[in-house]
Amino acid sequence: MSLIRRIARPMLASVFVVKGARTLLNPDPSTVAAKPVTDRLAPTLHKYAPKLPTDARTLVRANAGVKVGAGLLLATGRLPRISSLALAASLVPTTLAEHAFWNAEDPDERQAQREAFLRNVALAGGLLIAGADTAGKPGLAWRASHAADDSRRRARYAAREARHTAREARLSARAAKAGLASKLPT
C-alpha cells in the first residue's frame, strides 16, 4: 500500500468513525432530524424489506453502526473499496436528514446547512474516488475485457485446430479411398 493511501484512508475515515460513535452513544439529536426522512421512507422500506425496522431511532443507530464499522475497515485498509462505497451510501440519508438547507427559514442557518451539505457532498466524492481506487491492480472492467479477449483468442485457436484436423481427415479419407493409405506417412 502506498504511503498516501496509508495516510489518506484513515484521515477520510476518521470523521465517520467519530460521528458514528457519537451517534451510537446519543442517537436522540440525529433521530429528531431523521424522523421526517424516515417517515417518508417507511412505506417503501416496508414494501421492499418488510422485516427491516422503520422507526427513526433504530435506523439512525444502524446508519451509525455502518459508519463506525465501514470507517474502521477503511482506516485499517481492509476492504477499502467496499467500505468506501458503504460510507458513501450511508452519507446520503444523513445529509438529507441533517442538512436540509432548503427547509431552513433563517438565512444564517440556511447558509450553515448549505455549507454542511456541500461538505458532505465533497466527502461523498472522496469516498467514490476511494471506492474506485484499485491500488494499482487491474479493476473488474479491465479483467472482464481481458477475459473476453482471451476467450475470443482461444476460440479462434480451437476453430483453426478443428479446421486443420478436418482437413487432415479429408485427405486421409481420400487417400484411403484411392488405395493410397499404405503410402501416407504416419
CSV table of C-alpha atoms in Angstrom, one decimal:
chain,number,residue,atom,x,y,z
A,1,MET,CA,0.0,0.0,0.0
A,2,SER,CA,1.4,3.4,-0.9
A,3,LEU,CA,2.2,6.0,1.8
A,4,ILE,CA,-0.6,8.3,0.5
A,5,ARG,CA,-3.2,5.5,0.9
A,6,ARG,CA,-1.9,4.7,4.4
A,7,ILE,CA,-2.4,8.3,5.4
A,8,ALA,CA,-5.4,9.3,3.4
A,9,ARG,CA,-7.7,6.4,4.2
A,10,PRO,CA,-7.6,6.9,8.0
A,11,MET,CA,-8.0,10.7,7.5
A,12,LEU,CA,-11.1,10.2,5.4
A,13,ALA,CA,-12.5,7.5,7.7
A,14,SER,CA,-11.9,9.5,10.9
A,15,VAL,CA,-14.9,11.8,10.5
A,16,PHE,CA,-17.2,8.8,10.0
A,17,VAL,CA,-15.9,6.8,13.0
A,18,VAL,CA,-16.2,9.8,15.4
A,19,LYS,CA,-19.6,10.9,14.2
A,20,GLY,CA,-20.9,7.3,14.1
A,21,ALA,CA,-19.7,6.6,17.6
A,22,ARG,CA,-21.2,9.8,18.9
A,23,THR,CA,-24.5,9.0,17.3
A,24,LEU,CA,-24.4,5.4,18.7
A,25,LEU,CA,-23.9,6.8,22.2
A,26,ASN,CA,-26.5,9.5,21.8
A,27,PRO,CA,-28.9,8.9,18.9
A,28,ASP,CA,-31.6,11.4,20.0
A,29,PRO,CA,-30.4,14.6,18.2
A,30,SER,CA,-30.0,12.6,14.9
A,31,THR,CA,-33.3,10.8,15.4
A,32,VAL,CA,-35.2,14.1,15.6
A,33,ALA,CA,-33.6,15.3,12.4
A,34,ALA,CA,-34.1,11.9,10.7
A,35,LYS,CA,-37.7,11.5,11.6
A,36,PRO,CA,-39.2,13.4,8.6
A,37,VAL,CA,-37.0,11.4,6.2
A,38,THR,CA,-37.6,8.0,7.8
A,39,ASP,CA,-41.4,8.7,8.0
A,40,ARG,CA,-41.3,9.4,4.2
A,41,LEU,CA,-39.2,6.2,3.5
A,42,ALA,CA,-41.1,3.9,5.9
A,43,PRO,CA,-43.8,2.7,3.4
A,44,THR,CA,-41.1,2.0,0.8
A,45,LEU,CA,-38.9,0.2,3.3
A,46,HIS,CA,-41.9,-1.9,4.5
A,47,LYS,CA,-42.9,-2.7,0.9
A,48,TYR,CA,-39.4,-4.0,-0.3
A,49,ALA,CA,-38.0,-5.1,3.0
A,50,PRO,CA,-40.8,-5.9,5.4
A,51,LYS,CA,-38.5,-7.3,8.1
A,52,LEU,CA,-36.4,-4.2,8.4
A,53,PRO,CA,-37.3,-1.8,11.2
A,54,THR,CA,-38.8,1.5,10.2
A,55,ASP,CA,-38.6,3.5,13.4
A,56,ALA,CA,-36.2,6.5,13.2
A,57,ARG,CA,-34.1,5.7,16.2
A,58,THR,CA,-33.3,2.2,15.0
A,59,LEU,CA,-32.5,3.4,11.5
A,60,VAL,CA,-30.2,6.2,12.9
A,61,ARG,CA,-28.4,3.7,15.1
A,62,ALA,CA,-28.0,1.2,12.2
A,63,ASN,CA,-26.6,4.0,10.0
A,64,ALA,CA,-24.2,5.0,12.8
A,65,GLY,CA,-23.1,1.4,13.1
A,66,VAL,CA,-22.4,1.2,9.4
A,67,LYS,CA,-20.3,4.4,9.7
A,68,VAL,CA,-18.2,3.0,12.6
A,69,GLY,CA,-17.7,-0.4,11.0
A,70,ALA,CA,-17.0,0.7,7.5
A,71,GLY,CA,-14.9,3.6,8.8
A,72,LEU,CA,-12.7,1.3,10.8
A,73,LEU,CA,-12.4,-1.0,7.8
A,74,LEU,CA,-11.4,1.9,5.6
A,75,ALA,CA,-9.0,3.3,8.2
A,76,THR,CA,-7.2,-0.1,8.5
A,77,GLY,CA,-7.1,-0.7,4.8
A,78,ARG,CA,-9.4,-3.8,5.0
A,79,LEU,CA,-11.9,-4.0,2.1
A,80,PRO,CA,-11.3,-0.3,1.3
A,81,ARG,CA,-13.4,-0.3,-1.9
A,82,ILE,CA,-16.5,-1.9,-0.3
A,83,SER,CA,-16.2,0.2,2.9
A,84,SER,CA,-15.8,3.4,0.9
A,85,LEU,CA,-18.9,2.7,-1.0
A,86,ALA,CA,-20.8,1.7,2.2
A,87,LEU,CA,-19.8,5.0,3.7
A,88,ALA,CA,-20.9,6.9,0.7
A,89,ALA,CA,-24.3,5.2,0.8
A,90,SER,CA,-24.7,5.9,4.5
A,91,LEU,CA,-23.9,9.5,3.9
A,92,VAL,CA,-26.9,10.1,1.7
A,93,PRO,CA,-29.7,9.7,4.3
A,94,THR,CA,-27.5,11.6,6.9
A,95,THR,CA,-27.1,14.5,4.5
A,96,LEU,CA,-30.7,14.7,3.6
A,97,ALA,CA,-31.9,14.5,7.2
A,98,GLU,CA,-29.4,16.7,9.0
A,99,HIS,CA,-28.5,19.3,6.3
A,100,ALA,CA,-31.8,20.1,4.5
A,101,PHE,CA,-30.8,23.7,3.9
A,102,TRP,CA,-33.8,24.2,1.7
A,103,ASN,CA,-36.1,23.9,4.7
A,104,ALA,CA,-34.2,26.5,6.9
A,105,GLU,CA,-36.0,29.8,7.4
A,106,ASP,CA,-33.2,31.8,8.9
A,107,PRO,CA,-30.6,33.0,6.3
A,108,ASP,CA,-27.7,32.3,8.6
A,109,GLU,CA,-29.0,28.8,9.4
A,110,ARG,CA,-29.6,28.2,5.7
A,111,GLN,CA,-26.0,29.2,4.9
A,112,ALA,CA,-24.6,26.9,7.6
A,113,GLN,CA,-26.7,24.0,6.5
A,114,ARG,CA,-25.8,24.6,2.9
A,115,GLU,CA,-22.1,24.5,3.8
A,116,ALA,CA,-22.5,21.3,5.8
A,117,PHE,CA,-24.5,19.8,2.8
A,118,LEU,CA,-21.7,20.7,0.4
A,119,ARG,CA,-19.1,19.3,2.8
A,120,ASN,CA,-20.9,16.0,2.8
A,121,VAL,CA,-21.2,16.1,-1.0
A,122,ALA,CA,-17.4,16.6,-1.1
A,123,LEU,CA,-16.9,13.7,1.4
A,124,ALA,CA,-19.1,11.5,-0.9
A,125,GLY,CA,-16.9,12.5,-3.8
A,126,GLY,CA,-13.8,11.5,-2.0
A,127,LEU,CA,-15.4,8.2,-0.9
A,128,LEU,CA,-16.4,7.4,-4.5
A,129,ILE,CA,-12.8,8.0,-5.6
A,130,ALA,CA,-11.6,5.7,-2.8
A,131,GLY,CA,-14.2,3.2,-3.9
A,132,ALA,CA,-12.9,3.2,-7.4
A,133,ASP,CA,-9.2,3.0,-6.4
A,134,THR,CA,-7.8,-0.3,-7.3
A,135,ALA,CA,-4.4,0.4,-5.7
A,136,GLY,CA,-2.6,-0.2,-9.0
A,137,LYS,CA,-4.3,-3.6,-9.5
A,138,PRO,CA,-6.5,-4.2,-12.5
A,139,GLY,CA,-10.1,-3.4,-12.0
A,140,LEU,CA,-13.1,-5.5,-12.8
A,141,ALA,CA,-13.7,-3.8,-16.1
A,142,TRP,CA,-10.1,-4.5,-17.2
A,143,ARG,CA,-10.2,-8.1,-16.0
A,144,ALA,CA,-13.6,-8.7,-17.8
A,145,SER,CA,-12.2,-7.2,-21.0
A,146,HIS,CA,-9.1,-9.3,-21.0
A,147,ALA,CA,-11.0,-12.4,-20.1
A,148,ALA,CA,-13.2,-11.8,-23.1
A,149,ASP,CA,-10.2,-11.2,-25.3
A,150,ASP,CA,-8.6,-14.5,-24.0
A,151,SER,CA,-11.8,-16.3,-24.7
A,152,ARG,CA,-12.0,-15.0,-28.3
A,153,ARG,CA,-8.4,-15.9,-28.8
A,154,ARG,CA,-8.9,-19.4,-27.5
A,155,ALA,CA,-12.0,-19.8,-29.7
A,156,ARG,CA,-10.1,-18.8,-32.8
A,157,TYR,CA,-7.3,-21.1,-32.0
A,158,ALA,CA,-9.7,-24.0,-31.4
A,159,ALA,CA,-11.5,-23.3,-34.7
A,160,ARG,CA,-8.2,-23.2,-36.5
A,161,GLU,CA,-7.2,-26.5,-35.0
A,162,ALA,CA,-10.6,-28.0,-35.9
A,163,ARG,CA,-10.3,-26.9,-39.5
A,164,HIS,CA,-6.7,-28.4,-39.6
A,165,THR,CA,-7.9,-31.7,-38.1
A,166,ALA,CA,-10.9,-31.8,-40.5
A,167,ARG,CA,-8.5,-31.1,-43.5
A,168,GLU,CA,-6.2,-34.0,-42.4
A,169,ALA,CA,-9.2,-36.3,-42.0
A,170,ARG,CA,-10.5,-35.4,-45.5
A,171,LEU,CA,-7.0,-36.1,-47.0
A,172,SER,CA,-6.8,-39.4,-45.2
A,173,ALA,CA,-10.2,-40.4,-46.3
A,174,ARG,CA,-9.4,-39.5,-50.0
A,175,ALA,CA,-6.1,-41.4,-49.8
A,176,ALA,CA,-7.8,-44.4,-48.3
A,177,LYS,CA,-10.5,-44.3,-50.9
A,178,ALA,CA,-7.8,-44.2,-53.6
A,179,GLY,CA,-6.0,-47.1,-52.1
A,180,LEU,CA,-3.0,-45.0,-51.2
A,181,ALA,CA,-3.3,-45.4,-47.4
A,182,SER,CA,-0.2,-47.5,-47.3
A,183,LYS,CA,1.8,-44.7,-48.9
A,184,LEU,CA,0.8,-41.9,-46.4
A,185,PRO,CA,3.3,-41.0,-43.7
A,186,THR,CA,2.2,-41.8,-40.2
